[in-house]
Short mmCIF file of C-alpha atoms in Angstrom, two decimals:
data_model
loop_
_atom_site.label_atom_id
_atom_site.label_comp_id
_atom_site.label_asym_id
_atom_site.label_seq_id
_atom_site.Cartn_x
_atom_site.Cartn_y
_atom_site.Cartn_z
CA LEU O 1 135.15 189.17 104.42
CA ASP O 2 133.79 185.81 105.54
CA HIS O 3 136.04 184.03 103.03
CA TYR O 4 139.08 186.00 104.24
CA LEU O 5 138.17 185.16 107.83
CA GLN O 6 137.89 181.46 106.96
CA GLN O 7 141.32 181.54 105.28
CA SER O 8 142.84 183.28 108.31
CA ILE O 9 141.32 180.69 110.64
CA GLN O 10 142.68 177.88 108.45
CA LEU O 11 146.16 179.42 108.34
CA LEU O 12 146.11 179.88 112.10
CA SER O 13 144.98 176.30 112.55
CA ASP O 14 147.74 175.03 110.24
CA LYS O 15 150.33 177.12 112.09
CA GLN O 16 149.15 175.81 115.47
CA TYR O 17 149.27 172.26 114.15
CA LEU O 18 152.81 172.68 112.83
CA THR O 19 153.89 174.30 116.10
CA ALA O 20 152.41 171.43 118.09
CA GLN O 21 154.16 168.90 115.85
CA ALA O 22 157.47 170.74 116.22
CA GLU O 23 157.06 170.80 120.01
CA ILE O 24 156.54 167.03 120.04
CA ILE O 25 159.65 166.49 117.94
CA PHE O 26 161.76 168.89 120.00
CA ALA O 27 160.62 167.23 123.22
CA ASN O 28 161.75 163.78 122.05
CA VAL O 29 164.74 164.29 119.77
CA ASN O 30 168.00 162.96 121.29
CA GLN O 31 170.19 165.91 120.37
CA GLY O 32 170.40 169.55 121.26
CA ILE O 33 168.87 171.83 118.62
CA PHE O 34 168.51 175.60 118.83
CA LEU O 35 168.71 178.81 116.81
CA LEU O 36 171.08 181.74 117.33
CA ASP O 37 170.41 185.28 116.23
CA GLN O 38 173.14 187.71 115.16
CA ASP O 39 173.83 188.58 118.81
CA PHE O 40 174.27 184.83 119.53
CA ILE O 41 171.14 184.75 121.68
CA ILE O 42 169.45 181.36 121.95
CA ASP O 43 165.92 181.40 120.55
CA SER O 44 163.02 180.55 122.85
CA PHE O 45 162.24 177.40 120.82
CA TYR O 46 164.83 174.65 121.36
CA SER O 47 164.91 170.90 121.96
CA LYS O 48 164.51 169.57 125.49
CA GLU O 49 167.77 167.62 125.14
CA THR O 50 169.63 170.93 124.87
CA GLU O 51 169.04 171.63 128.56
CA SER O 52 170.16 168.12 129.46
CA ILE O 53 173.41 168.38 127.49
CA PHE O 54 174.32 171.76 128.98
CA ASP O 55 172.87 170.80 132.38
CA GLU O 56 171.07 174.14 132.42
CA GLU O 57 167.46 175.25 132.59
CA SER O 58 165.64 178.06 130.79
CA LEU O 59 168.14 178.68 128.01
CA ALA O 60 165.85 180.99 126.06
CA LYS O 61 167.36 184.47 125.55
CA THR O 62 170.72 183.25 126.89
CA ASN O 63 173.87 184.37 125.13
CA PHE O 64 175.48 181.24 123.71
CA LEU O 65 179.08 182.48 124.05
CA THR O 66 178.46 183.55 127.64
CA LEU O 67 176.90 180.15 128.37
CA MET O 68 179.96 178.35 127.02
CA LYS O 69 182.63 180.49 128.70
CA PRO O 70 182.79 178.71 132.10
CA LYS O 71 182.43 175.31 130.44
CA LEU O 72 185.44 175.48 128.10
CA MET O 73 189.19 175.73 128.46
CA GLN O 74 190.38 179.25 127.72
CA ARG O 75 191.96 178.31 124.39
CA ASP O 76 188.73 176.62 123.25
CA GLN O 77 186.65 179.61 124.34
CA GLU O 78 188.92 182.02 122.45
CA ALA O 79 188.76 179.82 119.35
CA LEU O 80 184.95 179.67 119.59
CA ASP O 81 184.74 183.48 119.89
CA LEU O 82 186.85 183.93 116.75
CA PHE O 83 184.88 181.28 114.88
CA ALA O 84 181.56 182.88 115.83
CA GLU O 85 182.60 186.12 114.13
CA HIS O 86 182.51 184.32 110.77
CA LEU O 87 179.16 182.56 111.15
CA PHE O 88 177.17 185.54 109.89
CA ASN O 89 179.81 186.73 107.42
CA PRO O 90 178.30 186.28 103.91
CA GLU O 91 181.71 186.72 102.30
CA ILE O 92 182.87 183.36 103.69
CA ARG O 93 181.17 180.26 102.32
CA GLU O 94 179.43 178.01 104.83
CA ASP O 95 181.54 174.97 103.96
CA VAL O 96 184.71 176.99 104.58
CA VAL O 97 183.39 178.18 107.94
CA ASN O 98 182.45 174.65 108.95
CA ARG O 99 185.99 173.42 108.32
CA LEU O 100 187.16 175.98 110.90
CA ASN O 101 184.77 174.69 113.60
CA PRO O 102 186.87 174.43 116.81
CA VAL O 103 184.11 172.72 118.81
CA SER O 104 183.19 169.86 116.48
CA GLN O 105 184.28 167.78 119.47
CA VAL O 106 185.27 169.53 122.67
CA GLU O 107 185.61 168.80 126.39
CA ILE O 108 183.28 170.75 128.65
CA PHE O 109 183.88 171.23 132.35
CA ASN O 110 181.75 171.24 135.45
CA ASP O 111 181.32 174.96 136.19
CA GLY O 112 180.36 174.42 139.83
CA ASN O 113 176.63 174.79 139.28
CA SER O 114 176.36 171.61 137.26
CA SER O 115 175.06 168.32 138.65
CA ASP O 116 177.70 166.49 136.61
CA ILE O 117 180.57 165.03 138.59
CA GLU O 118 182.89 164.47 135.66
CA ASN O 119 183.69 166.47 132.55
CA ARG O 120 181.99 165.52 129.31
CA TYR O 121 182.64 165.67 125.57
CA ILE O 122 180.17 167.27 123.18
CA GLY O 123 180.15 168.05 119.47
CA PHE O 124 178.65 171.08 117.71
CA THR O 125 177.58 171.65 114.12
CA PHE O 126 176.48 175.04 112.78
CA SER O 127 174.23 175.61 109.75
CA ARG O 128 173.13 178.93 108.27
CA VAL O 129 169.43 179.69 107.93
CA ILE O 130 168.85 181.92 104.88
CA LYS O 131 165.89 184.27 104.64
CA ASP O 132 165.35 186.79 101.82
CA GLY O 133 168.88 186.07 100.60
CA LYS O 134 170.50 186.94 103.94
CA ILE O 135 171.86 184.91 106.85
CA TYR O 136 168.90 185.09 109.22
CA ARG O 137 169.81 182.61 111.95
CA ILE O 138 172.33 179.90 112.79
CA LEU O 139 170.93 176.44 113.43
CA VAL O 140 173.05 174.69 116.04
CA THR O 141 172.97 170.96 116.74
CA VAL O 142 174.88 169.47 119.65
CA LEU O 143 175.47 165.87 120.68
CA ASP O 144 176.81 164.42 123.92
CA GLU O 145 179.70 162.26 122.70
CA THR O 146 181.11 161.38 126.11
CA GLU O 147 180.40 157.65 125.92
CA ASN O 148 181.89 157.36 122.43
CA VAL O 149 185.02 159.31 123.39
CA LEU O 150 185.61 157.29 126.57
CA MET O 151 184.99 154.01 124.75
CA GLN O 152 187.45 155.00 122.03
CA ARG O 153 190.03 155.81 124.68
CA LYS O 154 189.53 152.42 126.33
CA ILE O 155 189.99 150.70 122.97
CA GLN O 156 193.17 152.66 122.29
CA GLU O 157 194.52 151.89 125.76
CA ALA O 158 193.71 148.19 125.30
CA GLU O 159 195.43 148.17 121.89
CA LYS O 160 198.47 149.90 123.37
CA ARG O 161 198.56 147.44 126.28
CA ASN O 162 198.20 144.43 123.97
CA LYS O 163 200.97 145.73 121.72
CA LYS O 164 203.25 146.21 124.71
CA GLU O 165 202.53 142.71 126.03
CA SER O 166 203.11 141.22 122.57
CA GLU O 167 206.48 142.94 122.38
CA GLN O 168 207.33 141.69 125.86
CA LEU O 169 206.34 138.12 125.00
CA LEU O 170 208.46 138.32 121.86
CA ALA O 171 211.39 139.45 124.01
CA ILE O 172 210.91 136.34 126.20
CA LEU O 173 211.33 134.12 123.14
CA LYS O 174 214.73 135.68 122.54
CA VAL O 175 216.01 134.69 125.98
CA ASN O 176 218.26 131.62 126.15
CA PRO O 177 215.90 128.74 127.06
CA LYS O 178 218.20 127.38 129.77
CA VAL O 179 218.66 130.81 131.38
CA LEU O 180 214.91 131.43 131.19
CA SER O 181 214.06 128.07 132.74
CA GLU O 182 216.53 128.54 135.60
CA TYR O 183 215.26 132.06 136.30
CA LEU O 184 211.59 131.04 136.29
CA ASP O 185 212.18 128.00 138.51
CA ALA O 186 214.11 130.06 141.09
CA THR O 187 211.71 133.01 140.99
CA ILE O 188 208.53 130.94 141.24
CA SER O 189 209.97 129.01 144.16
CA SER O 190 210.96 132.17 146.07
CA LEU O 191 207.67 133.94 145.35
CA GLU O 192 205.62 130.93 146.43
CA GLY O 193 207.66 131.00 149.62
CA ILE O 194 206.09 134.40 150.39
CA SER O 195 202.62 132.85 150.55
CA VAL O 196 203.90 130.02 152.74
CA LYS O 197 205.59 132.46 155.11
CA TYR O 198 202.37 134.54 155.25
CA GLU O 199 200.30 131.46 156.13
CA ASN O 200 202.77 130.53 158.88
CA SER O 201 202.84 134.04 160.34
CA MET O 202 199.66 133.36 162.36
CA GLY O 203 198.56 136.98 161.90
CA THR O 204 201.66 138.54 163.48
CA GLY O 205 205.02 139.95 162.39
CA PHE O 206 203.73 141.71 159.32
CA ASP O 207 206.49 144.34 159.35
CA GLU O 208 209.11 141.60 159.17
CA LEU O 209 207.09 139.76 156.51
CA LEU O 210 206.85 142.95 154.46
CA GLY O 211 210.62 143.42 154.56
CA TYR O 212 211.17 139.78 153.58
CA THR O 213 208.73 140.13 150.67
CA PHE O 214 210.42 143.27 149.39
CA THR O 215 213.83 141.58 149.41
CA ILE O 216 212.53 138.61 147.40
CA VAL O 217 210.58 140.77 144.93
CA HIS O 218 213.38 143.29 144.42
CA SER O 219 215.90 140.52 143.76
CA ALA O 220 213.58 138.80 141.28
CA LYS O 221 212.92 142.11 139.54
CA GLY O 222 216.65 142.82 139.19
CA ASN O 223 217.31 139.37 137.71
CA ALA O 224 214.39 139.80 135.30
CA SER O 225 215.93 143.05 134.11
CA LEU O 226 219.31 141.37 133.54
CA ILE O 227 217.83 138.83 131.09
CA ASN O 228 215.41 141.36 129.53
CA LEU O 229 212.17 139.84 130.89
CA LYS O 230 210.30 143.13 130.73
CA LEU O 231 206.87 141.56 131.28
CA VAL O 232 207.97 139.97 134.57
CA GLU O 233 209.96 143.04 135.59
CA ASP O 234 206.92 145.32 135.18
CA LYS O 235 204.68 143.04 137.24
CA LEU O 236 207.27 142.81 140.01
CA HIS O 237 207.62 146.60 139.96
CA LYS O 238 203.88 146.80 140.57
CA VAL O 239 204.32 144.55 143.62
CA GLU O 240 207.14 146.81 144.89
CA ASN O 241 204.81 149.83 144.66
CA SER O 242 202.17 148.03 146.69
CA ILE O 243 204.77 147.16 149.32
CA ALA O 244 205.87 150.81 149.47
CA ASP O 245 202.24 151.82 150.09
CA LEU O 246 201.99 149.40 153.01
CA LYS O 247 205.26 150.56 154.57
CA VAL O 248 203.73 153.95 155.44
CA LYS O 249 200.75 152.41 157.25
CA ALA O 250 200.90 152.69 161.04
CA ASP O 251 199.35 149.32 161.93
CA LEU O 252 199.58 146.50 159.42
CA GLU O 253 196.92 143.81 159.42
CA GLY O 254 196.58 140.56 157.54
CA LYS O 255 193.94 141.98 155.20
CA ASN O 256 196.39 144.70 154.13
CA PHE O 257 198.81 142.02 152.98
CA LEU O 258 196.28 140.15 150.82
CA LYS O 259 196.82 142.53 147.89
CA ILE O 260 200.53 141.68 147.92
CA ILE O 261 199.76 137.96 147.92
CA TYR O 262 197.35 138.42 145.02
CA GLU O 263 199.90 140.36 142.94
CA VAL O 264 202.64 137.83 143.71
CA THR O 265 200.27 135.05 142.58
CA GLU O 266 199.75 136.95 139.31
CA VAL O 267 203.50 136.93 138.68
CA VAL O 268 203.79 133.21 139.47
CA SER O 269 200.95 132.42 137.02
CA ILE O 270 202.65 134.12 134.04
#
């Protein structure tokens, strides 16, 4: 009896040690980790990062599908519901199920109770836990991929912008050199005249100055279009939009006009 008691004490001690070690790991791991039972209830033992990713507290005993419903677009929620039906289906291999995963990377939304201001992107993976030859639990790991997604988008936008500018610069090379030189000389001179007129306005007559600027910019934009200077045309169109924004202001001030001067300077420096 004493030997049995000693073994029991040792087993209990080992179990407590392993539990303590697991708690340390789960408190410091940088991804969400939790188990789902066959009713898709989150187990009481999950990583601390899980709460941070979902921006929720006390996830134990929470239904995973219910948790996700207000955070997903309807089509993503419906796809997740259908996918979940196959997680515990032993007739479908795990690798086949994983290829169907609709939330390997998905956008989640602020449900109104969240402290997040913007939507985020997270990725899920699902692994079966087998016990006595049966699917006992589903191990879910989840990562916040927002920074990676946004960075990738910025890279793609930069590549698209660079490609567009390269195409526009190539188009400039196709313009007759004499025509190009005459256009640039005339345009730069007229645009620089805007800054001079602004400096001589002595802080008054901004409505008239705005009209004058629009006439110059619109004319330069039209001429750029005629000789296929898309790069210049786009920049001048941007200036036109800024002028349109100022036209609806009740009382124009000098500081309102500085943005126009800056954008005109950008065009001149091409």
